[in-house]
mmCIF file of C-alpha atoms and ligand atoms in Angstrom:
data_model
loop_
_atom_site.group_PDB
_atom_site.id
_atom_site.type_symbol
_atom_site.label_atom_id
_atom_site.label_comp_id
_atom_site.label_asym_id
_atom_site.label_seq_id
_atom_site.Cartn_x
_atom_site.Cartn_y
_atom_site.Cartn_z
ATOM 1 C CA MET A 1 5.488 23.945 21.629
ATOM 2 C CA SER A 2 4.935 26.896 19.243
ATOM 3 C CA TYR A 3 5.827 26.875 15.681
ATOM 4 C CA LYS A 4 6.062 29.490 13.023
ATOM 5 C CA ILE A 5 4.391 27.189 10.349
ATOM 6 C CA TYR A 6 1.615 24.916 11.860
ATOM 7 C CA LEU A 7 0.436 21.583 10.428
ATOM 8 C CA SER A 8 -3.256 22.759 10.159
ATOM 9 C CA PRO A 9 -4.129 25.860 12.024
ATOM 10 C CA PRO A 10 -7.697 27.232 12.594
ATOM 11 C CA HIS A 11 -8.470 29.858 9.488
ATOM 12 C CA MET A 12 -11.251 32.012 10.413
ATOM 13 C CA SER A 13 -13.587 33.596 7.560
ATOM 14 C CA GLY A 14 -14.150 36.819 9.427
ATOM 15 C CA ARG A 15 -17.995 36.168 9.426
ATOM 16 C CA GLU A 16 -18.022 33.872 12.666
ATOM 17 C CA MET A 17 -18.386 37.007 14.912
ATOM 18 C CA LYS A 18 -21.661 38.039 13.484
ATOM 19 C CA TYR A 19 -23.235 34.901 14.311
ATOM 20 C CA ILE A 20 -21.681 34.602 17.820
ATOM 21 C CA GLN A 21 -23.071 38.190 18.268
ATOM 22 C CA GLU A 22 -26.579 37.136 17.482
ATOM 23 C CA ALA A 23 -26.194 34.286 19.832
ATOM 24 C CA PHE A 24 -25.135 36.762 22.734
ATOM 25 C CA ASP A 25 -27.813 39.486 21.567
ATOM 26 C CA SER A 26 -30.624 36.768 21.814
ATOM 27 C CA ASN A 27 -29.078 35.215 24.902
ATOM 28 C CA TRP A 28 -29.070 31.825 23.242
ATOM 29 C CA ILE A 29 -25.838 30.624 24.987
ATOM 30 C CA ALA A 30 -27.014 26.758 25.374
ATOM 31 C CA PRO A 31 -26.823 23.592 23.526
ATOM 32 C CA VAL A 32 -30.166 24.744 21.778
ATOM 33 C CA GLY A 33 -30.721 27.903 19.716
ATOM 34 C CA PRO A 34 -31.090 29.154 16.253
ATOM 35 C CA ASN A 35 -27.646 28.915 15.132
ATOM 36 C CA ILE A 36 -27.585 25.120 15.889
ATOM 37 C CA ASP A 37 -30.766 24.681 13.593
ATOM 38 C CA ALA A 38 -29.431 27.079 10.847
ATOM 39 C CA PHE A 39 -25.840 25.035 10.754
ATOM 40 C CA GLU A 40 -27.711 21.682 10.763
ATOM 41 C CA GLU A 41 -29.687 23.013 7.601
ATOM 42 C CA GLU A 42 -26.711 24.314 6.028
ATOM 43 C CA LEU A 43 -24.558 21.360 6.641
ATOM 44 C CA CYS A 44 -27.439 19.562 4.892
ATOM 45 C CA HIS A 45 -27.653 21.759 1.953
ATOM 46 C CA TYR A 46 -23.814 21.655 1.502
ATOM 47 C CA THR A 47 -23.461 17.711 1.767
ATOM 48 C CA GLY A 48 -26.541 16.616 0.394
ATOM 49 C CA SER A 49 -27.596 14.700 3.593
ATOM 50 C CA LYS A 50 -31.119 14.636 4.501
ATOM 51 C CA TYR A 51 -30.718 15.159 8.129
ATOM 52 C CA ALA A 52 -27.792 16.395 10.340
ATOM 53 C CA LEU A 53 -27.105 16.688 14.035
ATOM 54 C CA ALA A 54 -24.618 19.025 15.424
ATOM 55 C CA MET A 55 -22.739 17.521 18.360
ATOM 56 C CA SER A 56 -20.031 18.252 20.863
ATOM 57 C CA SER A 57 -17.311 16.270 18.916
ATOM 58 C CA GLY A 58 -16.649 14.031 16.002
ATOM 59 C CA THR A 59 -15.993 11.089 18.771
ATOM 60 C CA ALA A 60 -19.349 11.483 20.188
ATOM 61 C CA ALA A 61 -21.006 11.314 16.805
ATOM 62 C CA ILE A 62 -19.148 7.985 16.017
ATOM 63 C CA HIS A 63 -20.480 6.830 19.622
ATOM 64 C CA LEU A 64 -24.152 7.547 18.974
ATOM 65 C CA ALA A 65 -23.730 6.082 15.433
ATOM 66 C CA LEU A 66 -22.935 2.877 17.013
ATOM 67 C CA LYS A 67 -25.604 3.112 19.504
ATOM 68 C CA VAL A 68 -28.067 3.907 16.977
ATOM 69 C CA LEU A 69 -27.244 1.103 14.788
ATOM 70 C CA GLY A 70 -27.640 -1.141 17.971
ATOM 71 C CA VAL A 71 -24.043 -2.166 18.349
ATOM 72 C CA GLU A 72 -23.910 -3.775 21.865
ATOM 73 C CA LYS A 73 -21.757 -5.452 24.116
ATOM 74 C CA GLY A 74 -19.636 -8.714 22.360
ATOM 75 C CA ASP A 75 -20.723 -7.630 18.878
ATOM 76 C CA ILE A 76 -17.986 -7.373 16.537
ATOM 77 C CA VAL A 77 -17.268 -3.993 14.617
ATOM 78 C CA LEU A 78 -14.828 -3.826 11.578
ATOM 79 C CA CYS A 79 -12.721 -0.716 11.572
ATOM 80 C CA GLN A 80 -10.189 0.783 9.296
ATOM 81 C CA ALA A 81 -6.568 0.093 11.162
ATOM 82 C CA LEU A 82 -4.998 3.271 9.886
ATOM 83 C CA THR A 83 -6.776 6.149 11.367
ATOM 84 C CA PHE A 84 -6.739 8.369 14.485
ATOM 85 C CA VAL A 85 -7.515 6.453 17.731
ATOM 86 C CA ALA A 86 -11.161 8.500 17.924
ATOM 87 C CA THR A 87 -12.437 6.153 15.342
ATOM 88 C CA ALA A 88 -11.960 2.997 17.333
ATOM 89 C CA ASN A 89 -12.453 4.086 20.955
ATOM 90 C CA PRO A 90 -16.419 4.283 20.659
ATOM 91 C CA ILE A 91 -16.371 0.736 19.822
ATOM 92 C CA MET A 92 -15.152 -0.105 23.238
ATOM 93 C CA TYR A 93 -17.396 2.644 24.616
ATOM 94 C CA VAL A 94 -20.263 0.346 23.745
ATOM 95 C CA GLY A 95 -18.632 -2.676 24.906
ATOM 96 C CA ALA A 96 -18.252 -4.176 21.281
ATOM 97 C CA THR A 97 -15.029 -5.900 20.055
ATOM 98 C CA PRO A 98 -13.124 -4.137 17.369
ATOM 99 C CA ALA A 99 -11.392 -5.821 14.562
ATOM 100 C CA PHE A 100 -9.141 -3.859 12.356
ATOM 101 C CA ILE A 101 -8.908 -3.861 8.566
ATOM 102 C CA GLY A 102 -5.487 -2.765 6.493
ATOM 103 C CA SER A 103 -5.191 -0.378 3.857
ATOM 104 C CA GLU A 104 -5.152 -0.519 0.106
ATOM 105 C CA PRO A 105 -2.092 1.683 -1.189
ATOM 106 C CA VAL A 106 -3.604 4.209 -3.438
ATOM 107 C CA THR A 107 -5.774 5.921 -1.033
ATOM 108 C CA TRP A 108 -4.330 4.472 2.128
ATOM 109 C CA ASN A 109 -7.829 3.570 3.332
ATOM 110 C CA MET A 110 -9.681 0.231 4.184
ATOM 111 C CA CYS A 111 -8.774 -2.287 1.783
ATOM 112 C CA PRO A 112 -12.014 -4.111 0.380
ATOM 113 C CA GLU A 113 -10.300 -7.514 -0.149
ATOM 114 C CA ALA A 114 -9.300 -7.632 3.493
ATOM 115 C CA LEU A 115 -12.622 -6.310 4.596
ATOM 116 C CA GLU A 116 -14.287 -9.132 2.636
ATOM 117 C CA ASP A 117 -11.861 -11.691 4.153
ATOM 118 C CA ALA A 118 -12.776 -10.279 7.626
ATOM 119 C CA ILE A 119 -16.505 -10.596 6.991
ATOM 120 C CA ARG A 120 -16.307 -14.045 5.990
ATOM 121 C CA HIS A 121 -14.137 -15.242 8.747
ATOM 122 C CA TYR A 122 -16.578 -13.856 11.161
ATOM 123 C CA VAL A 123 -19.479 -15.120 9.177
ATOM 124 C CA ARG A 124 -17.997 -18.525 9.235
ATOM 125 C CA PHE A 125 -17.971 -18.391 12.944
ATOM 126 C CA ASN A 126 -21.652 -17.185 13.167
ATOM 127 C CA LYS A 127 -20.595 -13.620 14.480
ATOM 128 C CA LYS A 128 -21.658 -11.556 11.634
ATOM 129 C CA PRO A 129 -19.912 -8.114 12.129
ATOM 130 C CA LYS A 130 -22.806 -5.523 13.508
ATOM 131 C CA ALA A 131 -21.121 -2.457 11.555
ATOM 132 C CA ILE A 132 -18.228 -1.423 9.599
ATOM 133 C CA ILE A 133 -16.410 2.015 10.127
ATOM 134 C CA VAL A 134 -14.586 3.135 6.940
ATOM 135 C CA VAL A 135 -12.359 6.485 7.211
ATOM 136 C CA HIS A 136 -11.348 8.746 4.719
ATOM 137 C CA LEU A 137 -7.855 9.353 5.644
ATOM 138 C CA TYR A 138 -6.643 13.002 5.477
ATOM 139 C CA GLY A 139 -9.534 13.728 3.421
ATOM 140 C CA MET A 140 -8.909 11.159 0.984
ATOM 141 C CA PRO A 141 -11.953 9.303 -0.011
ATOM 142 C CA ALA A 142 -12.030 5.747 0.305
ATOM 143 C CA MET A 143 -12.896 3.015 -2.162
ATOM 144 C CA LEU A 144 -16.511 3.521 -1.624
ATOM 145 C CA ASP A 145 -17.753 1.470 -4.332
ATOM 146 C CA GLU A 146 -16.216 -1.631 -3.356
ATOM 147 C CA ILE A 147 -16.877 -1.246 0.271
ATOM 148 C CA MET A 148 -20.573 -0.321 -0.141
ATOM 149 C CA PHE A 149 -20.981 -3.516 -2.493
ATOM 150 C CA LEU A 150 -19.670 -5.509 0.310
ATOM 151 C CA CYS A 151 -22.053 -3.843 2.787
ATOM 152 C CA LYS A 152 -25.191 -4.615 0.484
ATOM 153 C CA LYS A 153 -23.789 -8.421 -0.175
ATOM 154 C CA TYR A 154 -23.342 -9.177 3.606
ATOM 155 C CA ASP A 155 -26.157 -6.651 4.723
ATOM 156 C CA ILE A 156 -23.913 -4.752 7.291
ATOM 157 C CA PRO A 157 -24.550 -1.038 7.964
ATOM 158 C CA LEU A 158 -21.522 1.223 7.326
ATOM 159 C CA ILE A 159 -20.358 4.343 9.507
ATOM 160 C CA GLU A 160 -18.355 6.943 7.408
ATOM 161 C CA ASP A 161 -15.880 8.541 9.544
ATOM 162 C CA ALA A 162 -15.550 11.521 7.336
ATOM 163 C CA ALA A 163 -14.153 13.885 10.258
ATOM 164 C CA GLU A 164 -11.352 14.861 8.096
ATOM 165 C CA ALA A 165 -13.015 14.847 4.794
ATOM 166 C CA LEU A 166 -15.774 17.670 4.806
ATOM 167 C CA GLY A 167 -15.869 18.897 1.240
ATOM 168 C CA SER A 168 -14.459 15.817 -0.161
ATOM 169 C CA GLU A 169 -16.375 14.110 -3.084
ATOM 170 C CA TYR A 170 -16.681 10.459 -4.526
ATOM 171 C CA LYS A 171 -18.382 10.257 -7.988
ATOM 172 C CA GLY A 172 -19.947 13.739 -7.552
ATOM 173 C CA ARG A 173 -21.484 13.431 -4.201
ATOM 174 C CA LYS A 174 -20.036 14.476 -0.877
ATOM 175 C CA VAL A 175 -18.444 11.989 1.593
ATOM 176 C CA GLY A 176 -20.330 11.478 4.801
ATOM 177 C CA THR A 177 -23.408 10.712 2.846
ATOM 178 C CA PHE A 178 -22.569 7.234 1.274
ATOM 179 C CA GLY A 179 -22.944 5.453 4.750
ATOM 180 C CA ASP A 180 -26.015 4.655 6.787
ATOM 181 C CA ILE A 181 -24.519 7.216 9.084
ATOM 182 C CA GLY A 182 -21.579 9.826 8.298
ATOM 183 C CA VAL A 183 -19.695 11.710 11.248
ATOM 184 C CA LEU A 184 -17.847 15.189 10.675
ATOM 185 C CA SER A 185 -15.585 16.693 13.145
ATOM 186 C CA PHE A 186 -15.269 20.479 13.469
ATOM 187 C CA ASN A 187 -11.957 20.039 15.941
ATOM 188 C CA GLY A 188 -9.685 23.112 15.803
ATOM 189 C CA ASN A 189 -7.330 21.346 13.281
ATOM 190 C CA LYS A 190 -10.014 20.276 10.901
ATOM 191 C CA ILE A 191 -10.790 21.985 7.523
ATOM 192 C CA ILE A 192 -13.347 23.987 9.066
ATOM 193 C CA THR A 193 -13.729 24.402 13.061
ATOM 194 C CA THR A 194 -16.433 25.304 15.668
ATOM 195 C CA SER A 195 -13.467 25.396 17.972
ATOM 196 C CA GLY A 196 -14.677 21.789 19.046
ATOM 197 C CA GLY A 197 -17.624 19.879 17.905
ATOM 198 C CA GLY A 198 -18.743 17.354 15.287
ATOM 199 C CA ALA A 199 -21.917 16.222 13.458
ATOM 200 C CA LEU A 200 -23.891 12.802 12.480
ATOM 201 C CA LEU A 201 -25.345 12.804 9.208
ATOM 202 C CA SER A 202 -28.098 10.293 7.746
ATOM 203 C CA ASP A 203 -30.742 9.994 5.199
ATOM 204 C CA ASN A 204 -32.466 8.036 7.786
ATOM 205 C CA LYS A 205 -34.755 10.195 10.050
ATOM 206 C CA SER A 206 -35.218 7.648 12.769
ATOM 207 C CA TYR A 207 -31.477 7.225 13.217
ATOM 208 C CA VAL A 208 -31.131 11.066 13.743
ATOM 209 C CA GLU A 209 -33.961 11.339 15.919
ATOM 210 C CA LYS A 210 -32.612 8.558 18.097
ATOM 211 C CA ALA A 211 -29.294 10.088 17.984
ATOM 212 C CA ALA A 212 -30.743 13.404 19.040
ATOM 213 C CA PHE A 213 -32.616 11.567 22.012
ATOM 214 C CA LEU A 214 -29.475 10.048 23.287
ATOM 215 C CA ALA A 215 -27.564 13.391 22.849
ATOM 216 C CA THR A 216 -29.871 15.135 25.114
ATOM 217 C CA GLN A 217 -29.885 12.851 28.424
ATOM 218 C CA ALA A 218 -32.446 10.483 26.741
ATOM 219 C CA ARG A 219 -35.191 12.119 28.472
ATOM 220 C CA ASP A 220 -38.932 10.249 27.890
ATOM 221 C CA ARG A 221 -42.023 12.097 26.811
ATOM 222 C CA ALA A 222 -43.640 13.005 30.189
ATOM 223 C CA PRO A 223 -44.040 16.221 32.064
ATOM 224 C CA HIS A 224 -41.505 15.224 34.647
ATOM 225 C CA TYR A 225 -37.986 13.815 34.273
ATOM 226 C CA GLU A 226 -38.510 10.330 33.217
ATOM 227 C CA HIS A 227 -35.715 8.276 31.904
ATOM 228 C CA SER A 228 -35.561 4.493 30.757
ATOM 229 C CA GLU A 229 -32.416 4.757 28.773
ATOM 230 C CA ILE A 230 -28.680 5.789 29.481
ATOM 231 C CA GLY A 231 -28.163 9.206 27.694
ATOM 232 C CA TYR A 232 -25.378 11.744 26.973
ATOM 233 C CA ASN A 233 -24.907 15.353 26.934
ATOM 234 C CA TYR A 234 -23.311 15.517 23.474
ATOM 235 C CA ARG A 235 -25.118 18.412 21.699
ATOM 236 C CA MET A 236 -23.190 21.305 20.071
ATOM 237 C CA SER A 237 -23.482 24.873 21.817
ATOM 238 C CA ASN A 238 -25.298 27.567 20.023
ATOM 239 C CA VAL A 239 -22.151 29.814 20.398
ATOM 240 C CA CYS A 240 -19.952 27.201 18.761
ATOM 241 C CA ALA A 241 -22.674 26.561 16.002
ATOM 242 C CA GLY A 242 -22.083 30.419 15.386
ATOM 243 C CA ILE A 243 -18.703 29.700 14.528
ATOM 244 C CA GLY A 244 -19.463 26.934 12.316
ATOM 245 C CA ARG A 245 -21.998 28.871 10.363
ATOM 246 C CA GLY A 246 -19.184 31.569 9.676
ATOM 247 C CA GLN A 247 -16.820 28.781 8.679
ATOM 248 C CA LEU A 248 -19.152 26.715 6.489
ATOM 249 C CA GLU A 249 -19.699 29.869 4.381
ATOM 250 C CA VAL A 250 -16.099 29.517 3.043
ATOM 251 C CA ILE A 251 -15.772 25.645 2.898
ATOM 252 C CA GLY A 252 -15.688 25.737 -0.686
ATOM 253 C CA ASP A 253 -12.720 28.489 -0.847
ATOM 254 C CA ARG A 254 -10.955 26.090 1.981
ATOM 255 C CA VAL A 255 -10.993 22.977 -0.212
ATOM 256 C CA LYS A 256 -9.505 24.888 -3.136
ATOM 257 C CA GLN A 257 -6.986 26.526 -0.795
ATOM 258 C CA ARG A 258 -5.918 23.034 0.543
ATOM 259 C CA ARG A 259 -6.000 21.402 -2.958
ATOM 260 C CA ALA A 260 -3.809 24.260 -4.050
ATOM 261 C CA VAL A 261 -1.545 23.638 -1.275
ATOM 262 C CA PHE A 262 -1.278 19.824 -2.377
ATOM 263 C CA GLU A 263 -0.559 21.101 -6.030
ATOM 264 C CA LEU A 264 2.418 23.242 -5.006
ATOM 265 C CA TYR A 265 3.825 20.655 -3.247
ATOM 266 C CA ILE A 266 3.690 18.421 -6.026
ATOM 267 C CA LYS A 267 5.164 21.089 -8.285
ATOM 268 C CA HIS A 268 8.196 21.526 -5.642
ATOM 269 C CA LEU A 269 8.567 17.822 -4.769
ATOM 270 C CA GLY A 270 6.966 15.664 -7.565
ATOM 271 C CA ALA A 271 10.036 15.244 -9.359
ATOM 272 C CA CYS A 272 12.001 13.906 -6.378
ATOM 273 C CA GLN A 273 12.676 10.263 -6.309
ATOM 274 C CA GLY A 274 11.219 7.852 -3.930
ATOM 275 C CA MET A 275 8.361 10.490 -2.759
ATOM 276 C CA ILE A 276 4.889 8.956 -3.339
ATOM 277 C CA PHE A 277 1.657 10.872 -2.380
ATOM 278 C CA GLN A 278 -1.558 9.723 -1.424
ATOM 279 C CA GLN A 279 -3.659 9.506 -4.410
ATOM 280 C CA GLU A 280 -7.063 9.885 -5.496
ATOM 281 C CA SER A 281 -8.856 6.910 -6.846
ATOM 282 C CA ALA A 282 -11.030 7.052 -9.942
ATOM 283 C CA GLY A 283 -13.885 9.660 -9.564
ATOM 284 C CA SER A 284 -12.809 10.902 -6.289
ATOM 285 C CA HIS A 285 -11.849 14.563 -5.212
ATOM 286 C CA SER A 286 -10.211 15.007 -2.169
ATOM 287 C CA ASN A 287 -10.326 17.916 0.225
ATOM 288 C CA ARG A 288 -6.535 17.526 0.671
ATOM 289 C CA TRP A 289 -6.938 18.393 4.304
ATOM 290 C CA LEU A 290 -3.357 17.226 4.950
ATOM 291 C CA THR A 291 -0.956 16.625 2.218
ATOM 292 C CA SER A 292 0.766 13.442 3.175
ATOM 293 C CA MET A 293 3.454 11.461 1.226
ATOM 294 C CA LEU A 294 5.939 8.516 1.882
ATOM 295 C CA LEU A 295 9.326 8.811 1.739
ATOM 296 C CA GLY A 296 11.515 5.836 0.453
ATOM 297 C CA GLU A 297 12.847 4.817 3.900
ATOM 298 C CA ALA A 298 11.375 5.133 7.677
ATOM 299 C CA ALA A 299 14.514 6.763 8.729
ATOM 300 C CA HIS A 300 13.964 9.619 6.000
ATOM 301 C CA ALA A 301 10.499 10.447 7.538
ATOM 302 C CA GLU A 302 11.852 10.692 11.132
ATOM 303 C CA ARG A 303 14.845 12.870 9.921
ATOM 304 C CA VAL A 304 12.677 15.186 7.708
ATOM 305 C CA ARG A 305 10.225 15.657 10.430
ATOM 306 C CA HIS A 306 12.944 16.488 13.229
ATOM 307 C CA GLN A 307 14.738 18.857 10.689
ATOM 308 C CA LEU A 308 11.614 20.824 9.874
ATOM 309 C CA GLN A 309 10.781 20.912 13.600
ATOM 310 C CA SER A 310 14.059 22.354 14.352
ATOM 311 C CA VAL A 311 13.365 25.285 12.331
ATOM 312 C CA GLY A 312 9.768 25.891 13.543
ATOM 313 C CA ILE A 313 7.978 23.608 11.090
ATOM 314 C CA GLU A 314 5.494 21.388 12.276
ATOM 315 C CA ALA A 315 4.958 18.115 10.425
ATOM 316 C CA ARG A 316 3.329 14.965 11.896
ATOM 317 C CA PRO A 317 3.880 11.262 11.398
ATOM 318 C CA VAL A 318 1.121 9.258 9.849
ATOM 319 C CA TRP A 319 -1.170 7.926 12.293
ATOM 320 C CA LYS A 320 -0.037 4.811 13.835
ATOM 321 C CA PRO A 321 -2.301 1.861 12.832
ATOM 322 C CA MET A 322 -4.649 0.678 15.682
ATOM 323 C CA HIS A 323 -3.545 -2.997 15.587
ATOM 324 C CA LEU A 324 -0.039 -1.870 16.551
ATOM 325 C CA GLN A 325 -1.207 0.268 19.405
ATOM 326 C CA PRO A 326 -0.866 -1.183 22.855
ATOM 327 C CA LEU A 327 -4.392 -0.346 23.541
ATOM 328 C CA TYR A 328 -5.585 -2.664 20.692
ATOM 329 C CA GLY A 329 -2.784 -5.049 20.068
ATOM 330 C CA GLU A 330 -4.843 -8.073 21.031
ATOM 331 C CA CYS A 331 -7.349 -7.285 18.396
ATOM 332 C CA ASP A 332 -7.900 -9.125 15.392
ATOM 333 C CA PHE A 333 -6.226 -7.691 12.191
ATOM 334 C CA PHE A 334 -6.917 -8.427 8.447
ATOM 335 C CA GLY A 335 -4.767 -7.274 5.430
ATOM 336 C CA GLY A 336 -1.617 -7.612 4.439
ATOM 337 C CA HIS A 337 1.637 -5.381 4.705
ATOM 338 C CA VAL A 338 0.440 -1.987 3.576
ATOM 339 C CA SER A 339 -0.457 -0.136 6.526
ATOM 340 C CA GLU A 340 2.819 -0.768 8.489
ATOM 341 C CA PRO A 341 4.992 1.001 5.915
ATOM 342 C CA LEU A 342 2.527 3.866 5.525
ATOM 343 C CA PHE A 343 2.996 4.507 9.310
ATOM 344 C CA GLN A 344 6.883 4.014 9.270
ATOM 345 C CA ASN A 345 7.809 5.914 6.121
ATOM 346 C CA GLY A 346 4.802 8.463 6.048
ATOM 347 C CA ILE A 347 4.747 12.073 6.800
ATOM 348 C CA CYS A 348 1.935 14.734 6.964
ATOM 349 C CA LEU A 349 3.272 18.280 5.741
ATOM 350 C CA PRO A 350 2.073 21.586 6.842
ATOM 351 C CA SER A 351 -1.362 21.869 4.814
ATOM 352 C CA GLY A 352 -3.170 25.009 6.450
ATOM 353 C CA SER A 353 -5.273 26.703 3.896
ATOM 354 C CA GLY A 354 -3.637 30.005 4.890
ATOM 355 C CA LEU A 355 -0.236 29.022 3.717
ATOM 356 C CA SER A 356 1.681 31.341 1.649
ATOM 357 C CA HIS A 357 3.624 29.909 -1.522
ATOM 358 C CA GLU A 358 6.745 31.228 0.069
ATOM 359 C CA GLU A 359 6.107 29.007 3.069
ATOM 360 C CA ILE A 360 5.493 26.193 1.052
ATOM 361 C CA ALA A 361 8.646 26.516 -0.839
ATOM 362 C CA GLU A 362 10.508 27.061 2.308
ATOM 363 C CA VAL A 363 9.185 23.701 3.793
ATOM 364 C CA CYS A 364 10.157 22.151 0.300
ATOM 365 C CA GLY A 365 13.634 23.420 0.036
ATOM 366 C CA MET A 366 14.177 22.141 3.769
ATOM 367 C CA ILE A 367 12.919 18.724 2.861
ATOM 368 C CA ILE A 368 15.173 18.430 -0.301
ATOM 369 C CA GLU A 369 18.136 19.722 1.601
ATOM 370 C CA CYS A 370 17.583 16.996 4.237
ATOM 371 C CA LEU A 371 17.444 14.117 1.689
ATOM 372 C CA VAL A 372 20.184 15.010 -0.543
HETATM 373 C C1 PLP B 401 -10.543 14.412 14.435
HETATM 374 C C2 PLP B 401 -11.007 12.987 14.036
HETATM 375 C C3 PLP B 401 -12.030 12.205 14.862
HETATM 376 C C4 PLP B 401 -12.646 12.838 16.248
HETATM 377 O O1 PLP B 401 -13.144 13.984 16.031
HETATM 378 P P1 PLP B 401 -13.218 14.936 17.387
HETATM 379 O O2 PLP B 401 -14.286 16.059 17.100
HETATM 380 O O3 PLP B 401 -11.866 15.505 17.666
HETATM 381 O O4 PLP B 401 -13.881 14.283 18.362
HETATM 382 C C5 PLP B 401 -12.351 11.056 14.556
HETATM 383 N N1 PLP B 401 -11.927 10.422 13.544
HETATM 384 C C6 PLP B 401 -10.958 11.152 12.803
HETATM 385 C C7 PLP B 401 -10.206 10.189 11.705
HETATM 386 C C8 PLP B 401 -10.420 12.234 13.133
HETATM 387 O O5 PLP B 401 -9.583 12.728 12.260
#
C-alpha cells in the first residue's frame, strides 16, 4: 500500500552519506568499526547514559536486557499491556512468563497502582517478579517516579522500553536512563533510524559488557573458539551506525518538529468535542513520536481511519493490548478498564517530522468532515 501521507516516514538529515562513505572508504563493512564506537559515544552524550551498546534491533536489546538481568525459565516478568508485541515477545524467548499491567488514563502507560497489585499478588505466592518492563508509548514518558518507587520498595529491576521515546524527558532527564537498563529502537518508522537497529543503555558497566558478550556469539577468552554459553549475533553494522550518526545530529530538530506537528493538531482539533489527546504528566516532555488521540466511540476511530486511508492518508489504530492478543490471552492481567477503550477508541495520526502545515490541515479537515 502506498500513501501520499505516511504515518511516520524516515526523515534523512543529508549527513548520513558522509558517514556511510567513510565506512566504505575504510572498508569497515562489518558489525564492528569506527561508526559504531562513535555512535555509541554520541548516544551516551545525548541521553546522559554512561554506556550504550548499538544492536541489530530494539527487540534484540530487550532480549539481552532480560538475559543480563538473569531472567530465566519460569520467572515472572511484569510488562505493560498496551504496547507493540516486540516489548513482550523477548519474555517468551527466555522462557519466562509475562503478566500484563493495564494503563493509567493520562499518559496511557503502566498504571502504578495496578503494578503494585501485581507485585503483591506474586510476592504472596512466593514468586516475586524478576523484572518490570515499562514502555513510553508513542514517546510519552510513563509515571516514572511512582514506578521507580515501587521498583525500589520491592527490589525489582526495571527495563525501560524507550524504543519510541528517544529525546523524551522526565524531570529534565532523558528517558531510557531511569531503568536499570533502557532500550532504544532505530527502526525505519522511529523518530530517527539506522534503517534497522537498536541500542541498550545502562549506567551499569557489567550489564553492558555482558550484553556485548552475548551479542557477539558469547565467545570466551581463549586463543581458539571456546564457548560455554549460548550467544547471539545482535550487533549493529558499521554502515547502519553511519546512518545513525547522521540522524542523531538532528535529533533535537526532530523532537521540535514532532512536537510542532502535535501542536498543529491541537490547534485544528483541540476545540472538537470528544477528542482526547495523550497527555504529558507533570515534569515530562514527550518527543511526540506519534500524535495519538481518543475519539468518543470505537466506531468513530475506525470510520476516521478508513476515510483517511481512502484518500491516501495513513493512520493506525492504537496498539492492541497484549492480554487481548491470541498469543497472550492466557496470561495474567492486572489493572482495570483503561487499556481496552484506549485500543478501541484510539487512533494514531500521521506524525512525520517532514509534514507540512498544509498536509496537517488536510488531515484535520478530513477528520472533522468525517465526524460531523
Ligand atoms: C519498535 C518497537 C520495539 C522494537 O524495536 P525494533 O527495533 O523494531 O526491534 C519495541 N518496543 C516498542 C514499544 C516499539 O515501538
